[in-house]
């Protein structure tokens, strides 16, 4: 079973996305701000992180940068999620170390395809 860390400060979005992923067989761990995201990633070593970029305490860009600078969390693929459809957001997410990017509101079929792609064996697996 693949573990996905969902980082989202909007309670409704977090709940909806978590349920959808759980229904499709993922083990879901959640975090509600950037600081919690770092803690959860270090503790659970998820197979993938869905990272909202606009977060309290520590924004998603900063959290991504920190996660990608640490040996233990570096290999975990990060898909950035943002509501801002501005063209610069994708570049900014990539510069922060995010591996992929998707827009909110989430289109679950499209997002699942990305999640599957990034959790395929040999792709972003944490070597133990
Ligand atoms: Mn947010």
mmCIF file with all atom_site columns, C-alpha atoms and ligand atoms in Angstrom:
data_model
loop_
_atom_site.group_PDB
_atom_site.id
_atom_site.type_symbol
_atom_site.label_atom_id
_atom_site.label_alt_id
_atom_site.label_comp_id
_atom_site.label_asym_id
_atom_site.label_entity_id
_atom_site.label_seq_id
_atom_site.pdbx_PDB_ins_code
_atom_site.Cartn_x
_atom_site.Cartn_y
_atom_site.Cartn_z
_atom_site.occupancy
_atom_site.B_iso_or_equiv
_atom_site.pdbx_formal_charge
_atom_site.auth_seq_id
_atom_site.auth_comp_id
_atom_site.auth_asym_id
_atom_site.auth_atom_id
_atom_site.pdbx_PDB_model_num
ATOM   1   C  CA  . UNK A 1 1   ? 0.000   0.000  0.000   1.00 0.00 ? 1   UNK A CA  1
ATOM   2   C  CA  . UNK A 1 2   ? 1.345   3.406  -0.983  1.00 0.00 ? 2   UNK A CA  1
ATOM   3   C  CA  . UNK A 1 3   ? 1.371   6.204  1.558   1.00 0.00 ? 3   UNK A CA  1
ATOM   4   C  CA  . UNK A 1 4   ? 0.493   9.718  0.422   1.00 0.00 ? 4   UNK A CA  1
ATOM   5   C  CA  . UNK A 1 5   ? 1.065   12.767 2.601   1.00 0.00 ? 5   UNK A CA  1
ATOM   6   C  CA  . UNK A 1 6   ? -1.591  15.376 1.834   1.00 0.00 ? 6   UNK A CA  1
ATOM   7   C  CA  . UNK A 1 7   ? -0.630  18.887 2.942   1.00 0.00 ? 7   UNK A CA  1
ATOM   8   C  CA  . UNK A 1 8   ? -3.561  21.279 2.828   1.00 0.00 ? 8   UNK A CA  1
ATOM   9   C  CA  . UNK A 1 9   ? -4.693  24.020 5.209   1.00 0.00 ? 9   UNK A CA  1
ATOM   10  C  CA  . UNK A 1 10  ? -8.252  24.105 3.903   1.00 0.00 ? 10  UNK A CA  1
ATOM   11  C  CA  . UNK A 1 11  ? -10.111 21.557 6.009   1.00 0.00 ? 11  UNK A CA  1
ATOM   12  C  CA  . UNK A 1 12  ? -12.747 20.812 3.359   1.00 0.00 ? 12  UNK A CA  1
ATOM   13  C  CA  . UNK A 1 13  ? -10.188 20.286 0.612   1.00 0.00 ? 13  UNK A CA  1
ATOM   14  C  CA  . UNK A 1 14  ? -8.063  18.131 2.895   1.00 0.00 ? 14  UNK A CA  1
ATOM   15  C  CA  . UNK A 1 15  ? -11.034 15.988 3.875   1.00 0.00 ? 15  UNK A CA  1
ATOM   16  C  CA  . UNK A 1 16  ? -12.274 15.548 0.311   1.00 0.00 ? 16  UNK A CA  1
ATOM   17  C  CA  . UNK A 1 17  ? -8.885  14.719 -1.160  1.00 0.00 ? 17  UNK A CA  1
ATOM   18  C  CA  . UNK A 1 18  ? -8.014  12.341 1.693   1.00 0.00 ? 18  UNK A CA  1
ATOM   19  C  CA  . UNK A 1 19  ? -11.271 10.429 1.271   1.00 0.00 ? 19  UNK A CA  1
ATOM   20  C  CA  . UNK A 1 20  ? -10.838 10.139 -2.475  1.00 0.00 ? 20  UNK A CA  1
ATOM   21  C  CA  . UNK A 1 21  ? -7.309  8.793  -2.126  1.00 0.00 ? 21  UNK A CA  1
ATOM   22  C  CA  . UNK A 1 22  ? -8.268  6.396  0.676   1.00 0.00 ? 22  UNK A CA  1
ATOM   23  C  CA  . UNK A 1 23  ? -11.123 5.070  -1.456  1.00 0.00 ? 23  UNK A CA  1
ATOM   24  C  CA  . UNK A 1 24  ? -8.609  4.289  -4.180  1.00 0.00 ? 24  UNK A CA  1
ATOM   25  C  CA  . UNK A 1 25  ? -6.407  2.289  -1.863  1.00 0.00 ? 25  UNK A CA  1
ATOM   26  C  CA  . UNK A 1 26  ? -3.852  4.815  -0.623  1.00 0.00 ? 26  UNK A CA  1
ATOM   27  C  CA  . UNK A 1 27  ? -2.856  5.170  3.001   1.00 0.00 ? 27  UNK A CA  1
ATOM   28  C  CA  . UNK A 1 28  ? -3.296  8.873  3.682   1.00 0.00 ? 28  UNK A CA  1
ATOM   29  C  CA  . UNK A 1 29  ? -1.355  10.960 6.183   1.00 0.00 ? 29  UNK A CA  1
ATOM   30  C  CA  . UNK A 1 30  ? -2.269  14.614 6.505   1.00 0.00 ? 30  UNK A CA  1
ATOM   31  C  CA  . UNK A 1 31  ? -0.675  17.884 7.536   1.00 0.00 ? 31  UNK A CA  1
ATOM   32  C  CA  . UNK A 1 32  ? -2.236  21.342 7.789   1.00 0.00 ? 32  UNK A CA  1
ATOM   33  C  CA  . UNK A 1 33  ? 0.754   23.648 7.518   1.00 0.00 ? 33  UNK A CA  1
ATOM   34  C  CA  . UNK A 1 34  ? 4.339   23.651 6.334   1.00 0.00 ? 34  UNK A CA  1
ATOM   35  C  CA  . UNK A 1 35  ? 5.835   22.815 9.708   1.00 0.00 ? 35  UNK A CA  1
ATOM   36  C  CA  . UNK A 1 36  ? 3.520   19.841 10.158  1.00 0.00 ? 36  UNK A CA  1
ATOM   37  C  CA  . UNK A 1 37  ? 4.390   18.758 6.630   1.00 0.00 ? 37  UNK A CA  1
ATOM   38  C  CA  . UNK A 1 38  ? 8.097   18.552 7.479   1.00 0.00 ? 38  UNK A CA  1
ATOM   39  C  CA  . UNK A 1 39  ? 7.396   16.561 10.640  1.00 0.00 ? 39  UNK A CA  1
ATOM   40  C  CA  . UNK A 1 40  ? 5.000   14.174 8.888   1.00 0.00 ? 40  UNK A CA  1
ATOM   41  C  CA  . UNK A 1 41  ? 7.370   13.618 5.963   1.00 0.00 ? 41  UNK A CA  1
ATOM   42  C  CA  . UNK A 1 42  ? 10.280  12.819 8.292   1.00 0.00 ? 42  UNK A CA  1
ATOM   43  C  CA  . UNK A 1 43  ? 8.194   10.533 10.487  1.00 0.00 ? 43  UNK A CA  1
ATOM   44  C  CA  . UNK A 1 44  ? 6.143   8.633  7.899   1.00 0.00 ? 44  UNK A CA  1
ATOM   45  C  CA  . UNK A 1 45  ? 8.435   8.749  4.832   1.00 0.00 ? 45  UNK A CA  1
ATOM   46  C  CA  . UNK A 1 46  ? 5.463   8.721  2.463   1.00 0.00 ? 46  UNK A CA  1
ATOM   47  C  CA  . UNK A 1 47  ? 5.741   7.448  -1.104  1.00 0.00 ? 47  UNK A CA  1
ATOM   48  C  CA  . UNK A 1 48  ? 4.513   10.817 -2.346  1.00 0.00 ? 48  UNK A CA  1
ATOM   49  C  CA  . UNK A 1 49  ? 3.616   14.281 -1.057  1.00 0.00 ? 49  UNK A CA  1
ATOM   50  C  CA  . UNK A 1 50  ? 0.741   16.393 -2.356  1.00 0.00 ? 50  UNK A CA  1
ATOM   51  C  CA  . UNK A 1 51  ? 1.731   19.877 -1.301  1.00 0.00 ? 51  UNK A CA  1
ATOM   52  C  CA  . UNK A 1 52  ? -0.513  22.893 -1.232  1.00 0.00 ? 52  UNK A CA  1
ATOM   53  C  CA  . UNK A 1 53  ? 1.763   25.895 -1.761  1.00 0.00 ? 53  UNK A CA  1
ATOM   54  C  CA  . UNK A 1 54  ? -0.179  28.521 0.139   1.00 0.00 ? 54  UNK A CA  1
ATOM   55  C  CA  . UNK A 1 55  ? 0.150   27.346 3.744   1.00 0.00 ? 55  UNK A CA  1
ATOM   56  C  CA  . UNK A 1 56  ? 0.407   28.961 7.192   1.00 0.00 ? 56  UNK A CA  1
ATOM   57  C  CA  . UNK A 1 57  ? 3.623   29.069 9.276   1.00 0.00 ? 57  UNK A CA  1
ATOM   58  C  CA  . UNK A 1 58  ? 5.841   27.803 6.496   1.00 0.00 ? 58  UNK A CA  1
ATOM   59  C  CA  . UNK A 1 59  ? 4.681   28.025 2.894   1.00 0.00 ? 59  UNK A CA  1
ATOM   60  C  CA  . UNK A 1 60  ? 4.827   25.120 0.467   1.00 0.00 ? 60  UNK A CA  1
ATOM   61  C  CA  . UNK A 1 61  ? 7.766   26.467 -1.511  1.00 0.00 ? 61  UNK A CA  1
ATOM   62  C  CA  . UNK A 1 62  ? 9.894   26.702 1.626   1.00 0.00 ? 62  UNK A CA  1
ATOM   63  C  CA  . UNK A 1 63  ? 8.738   23.296 2.863   1.00 0.00 ? 63  UNK A CA  1
ATOM   64  C  CA  . UNK A 1 64  ? 9.636   21.740 -0.506  1.00 0.00 ? 64  UNK A CA  1
ATOM   65  C  CA  . UNK A 1 65  ? 13.058  23.344 -0.432  1.00 0.00 ? 65  UNK A CA  1
ATOM   66  C  CA  . UNK A 1 66  ? 13.748  21.949 3.051   1.00 0.00 ? 66  UNK A CA  1
ATOM   67  C  CA  . UNK A 1 67  ? 12.435  18.468 2.182   1.00 0.00 ? 67  UNK A CA  1
ATOM   68  C  CA  . UNK A 1 68  ? 14.624  18.351 -0.919  1.00 0.00 ? 68  UNK A CA  1
ATOM   69  C  CA  . UNK A 1 69  ? 17.686  19.404 1.088   1.00 0.00 ? 69  UNK A CA  1
ATOM   70  C  CA  . UNK A 1 70  ? 17.458  16.527 3.569   1.00 0.00 ? 70  UNK A CA  1
ATOM   71  C  CA  . UNK A 1 71  ? 18.853  13.106 2.710   1.00 0.00 ? 71  UNK A CA  1
ATOM   72  C  CA  . UNK A 1 72  ? 15.917  11.169 4.119   1.00 0.00 ? 72  UNK A CA  1
ATOM   73  C  CA  . UNK A 1 73  ? 13.135  13.142 2.466   1.00 0.00 ? 73  UNK A CA  1
ATOM   74  C  CA  . UNK A 1 74  ? 14.914  14.156 -0.746  1.00 0.00 ? 74  UNK A CA  1
ATOM   75  C  CA  . UNK A 1 75  ? 13.795  11.091 -2.768  1.00 0.00 ? 75  UNK A CA  1
ATOM   76  C  CA  . UNK A 1 76  ? 10.095  11.569 -1.990  1.00 0.00 ? 76  UNK A CA  1
ATOM   77  C  CA  . UNK A 1 77  ? 8.293   12.934 -5.049  1.00 0.00 ? 77  UNK A CA  1
ATOM   78  C  CA  . UNK A 1 78  ? 6.380   16.160 -4.416  1.00 0.00 ? 78  UNK A CA  1
ATOM   79  C  CA  . UNK A 1 79  ? 3.394   17.246 -6.479  1.00 0.00 ? 79  UNK A CA  1
ATOM   80  C  CA  . UNK A 1 80  ? 2.645   20.911 -5.825  1.00 0.00 ? 80  UNK A CA  1
ATOM   81  C  CA  . UNK A 1 81  ? -0.996  21.966 -5.741  1.00 0.00 ? 81  UNK A CA  1
ATOM   82  C  CA  . UNK A 1 82  ? -2.074  25.520 -6.177  1.00 0.00 ? 82  UNK A CA  1
ATOM   83  C  CA  . UNK A 1 83  ? -5.223  27.438 -6.918  1.00 0.00 ? 83  UNK A CA  1
ATOM   84  C  CA  . UNK A 1 84  ? -3.308  30.164 -8.685  1.00 0.00 ? 84  UNK A CA  1
ATOM   85  C  CA  . UNK A 1 85  ? -3.293  29.381 -12.381 1.00 0.00 ? 85  UNK A CA  1
ATOM   86  C  CA  . UNK A 1 86  ? -0.584  31.951 -12.992 1.00 0.00 ? 86  UNK A CA  1
ATOM   87  C  CA  . UNK A 1 87  ? 2.022   30.798 -15.446 1.00 0.00 ? 87  UNK A CA  1
ATOM   88  C  CA  . UNK A 1 88  ? 4.926   31.584 -13.114 1.00 0.00 ? 88  UNK A CA  1
ATOM   89  C  CA  . UNK A 1 89  ? 3.702   29.188 -10.428 1.00 0.00 ? 89  UNK A CA  1
ATOM   90  C  CA  . UNK A 1 90  ? 4.897   26.054 -12.146 1.00 0.00 ? 90  UNK A CA  1
ATOM   91  C  CA  . UNK A 1 91  ? 8.421   27.450 -12.539 1.00 0.00 ? 91  UNK A CA  1
ATOM   92  C  CA  . UNK A 1 92  ? 8.432   28.648 -8.940  1.00 0.00 ? 92  UNK A CA  1
ATOM   93  C  CA  . UNK A 1 93  ? 7.340   25.191 -7.748  1.00 0.00 ? 93  UNK A CA  1
ATOM   94  C  CA  . UNK A 1 94  ? 10.023  23.513 -9.835  1.00 0.00 ? 94  UNK A CA  1
ATOM   95  C  CA  . UNK A 1 95  ? 12.668  25.899 -8.518  1.00 0.00 ? 95  UNK A CA  1
ATOM   96  C  CA  . UNK A 1 96  ? 11.656  24.885 -4.994  1.00 0.00 ? 96  UNK A CA  1
ATOM   97  C  CA  . UNK A 1 97  ? 12.308  21.255 -5.861  1.00 0.00 ? 97  UNK A CA  1
ATOM   98  C  CA  . UNK A 1 98  ? 8.768   20.075 -6.527  1.00 0.00 ? 98  UNK A CA  1
ATOM   99  C  CA  . UNK A 1 99  ? 8.743   17.217 -9.033  1.00 0.00 ? 99  UNK A CA  1
ATOM   100 C  CA  . UNK A 1 100 ? 5.373   17.940 -10.559 1.00 0.00 ? 100 UNK A CA  1
ATOM   101 C  CA  . UNK A 1 101 ? 2.539   20.416 -10.375 1.00 0.00 ? 101 UNK A CA  1
ATOM   102 C  CA  . UNK A 1 102 ? -1.223  20.387 -10.577 1.00 0.00 ? 102 UNK A CA  1
ATOM   103 C  CA  . UNK A 1 103 ? -3.931  22.970 -10.172 1.00 0.00 ? 103 UNK A CA  1
ATOM   104 C  CA  . UNK A 1 104 ? -6.850  23.227 -7.794  1.00 0.00 ? 104 UNK A CA  1
ATOM   105 C  CA  . UNK A 1 105 ? -9.716  22.528 -7.791  1.00 0.00 ? 105 UNK A CA  1
ATOM   106 C  CA  . UNK A 1 106 ? -8.370  19.010 -8.123  1.00 0.00 ? 106 UNK A CA  1
ATOM   107 C  CA  . UNK A 1 107 ? -9.441  16.875 -11.072 1.00 0.00 ? 107 UNK A CA  1
ATOM   108 C  CA  . UNK A 1 108 ? -9.083  13.525 -9.385  1.00 0.00 ? 108 UNK A CA  1
ATOM   109 C  CA  . UNK A 1 109 ? -8.558  11.415 -12.531 1.00 0.00 ? 109 UNK A CA  1
ATOM   110 C  CA  . UNK A 1 110 ? -5.782  13.669 -13.762 1.00 0.00 ? 110 UNK A CA  1
ATOM   111 C  CA  . UNK A 1 111 ? -4.189  13.868 -10.323 1.00 0.00 ? 111 UNK A CA  1
ATOM   112 C  CA  . UNK A 1 112 ? -4.360  10.086 -9.840  1.00 0.00 ? 112 UNK A CA  1
ATOM   113 C  CA  . UNK A 1 113 ? -2.547  9.585  -13.132 1.00 0.00 ? 113 UNK A CA  1
ATOM   114 C  CA  . UNK A 1 114 ? 0.270   11.790 -11.852 1.00 0.00 ? 114 UNK A CA  1
ATOM   115 C  CA  . UNK A 1 115 ? 0.325   10.050 -8.480  1.00 0.00 ? 115 UNK A CA  1
ATOM   116 C  CA  . UNK A 1 116 ? 0.561   6.643  -10.172 1.00 0.00 ? 116 UNK A CA  1
ATOM   117 C  CA  . UNK A 1 117 ? 3.327   7.862  -12.436 1.00 0.00 ? 117 UNK A CA  1
ATOM   118 C  CA  . UNK A 1 118 ? 5.372   9.120  -9.483  1.00 0.00 ? 118 UNK A CA  1
ATOM   119 C  CA  . UNK A 1 119 ? 4.798   6.087  -7.271  1.00 0.00 ? 119 UNK A CA  1
ATOM   120 C  CA  . UNK A 1 120 ? 5.701   3.490  -9.893  1.00 0.00 ? 120 UNK A CA  1
ATOM   121 C  CA  . UNK A 1 121 ? 8.411   1.119  -8.669  1.00 0.00 ? 121 UNK A CA  1
ATOM   122 C  CA  . UNK A 1 122 ? 11.782  2.664  -9.327  1.00 0.00 ? 122 UNK A CA  1
ATOM   123 C  CA  . UNK A 1 123 ? 10.392  6.194  -9.414  1.00 0.00 ? 123 UNK A CA  1
ATOM   124 C  CA  . UNK A 1 124 ? 10.954  8.173  -6.272  1.00 0.00 ? 124 UNK A CA  1
ATOM   125 C  CA  . UNK A 1 125 ? 10.997  5.106  -4.047  1.00 0.00 ? 125 UNK A CA  1
ATOM   126 C  CA  . UNK A 1 126 ? 12.809  5.666  -0.791  1.00 0.00 ? 126 UNK A CA  1
ATOM   127 C  CA  . UNK A 1 127 ? 15.752  3.282  -0.634  1.00 0.00 ? 127 UNK A CA  1
ATOM   128 C  CA  . UNK A 1 128 ? 15.805  1.518  2.716   1.00 0.00 ? 128 UNK A CA  1
HETATM 129 MN MN1 . LIG B 2 .   ? -3.738  26.767 1.172   1.00 0.00 ? 1   LIG B MN1 1
#
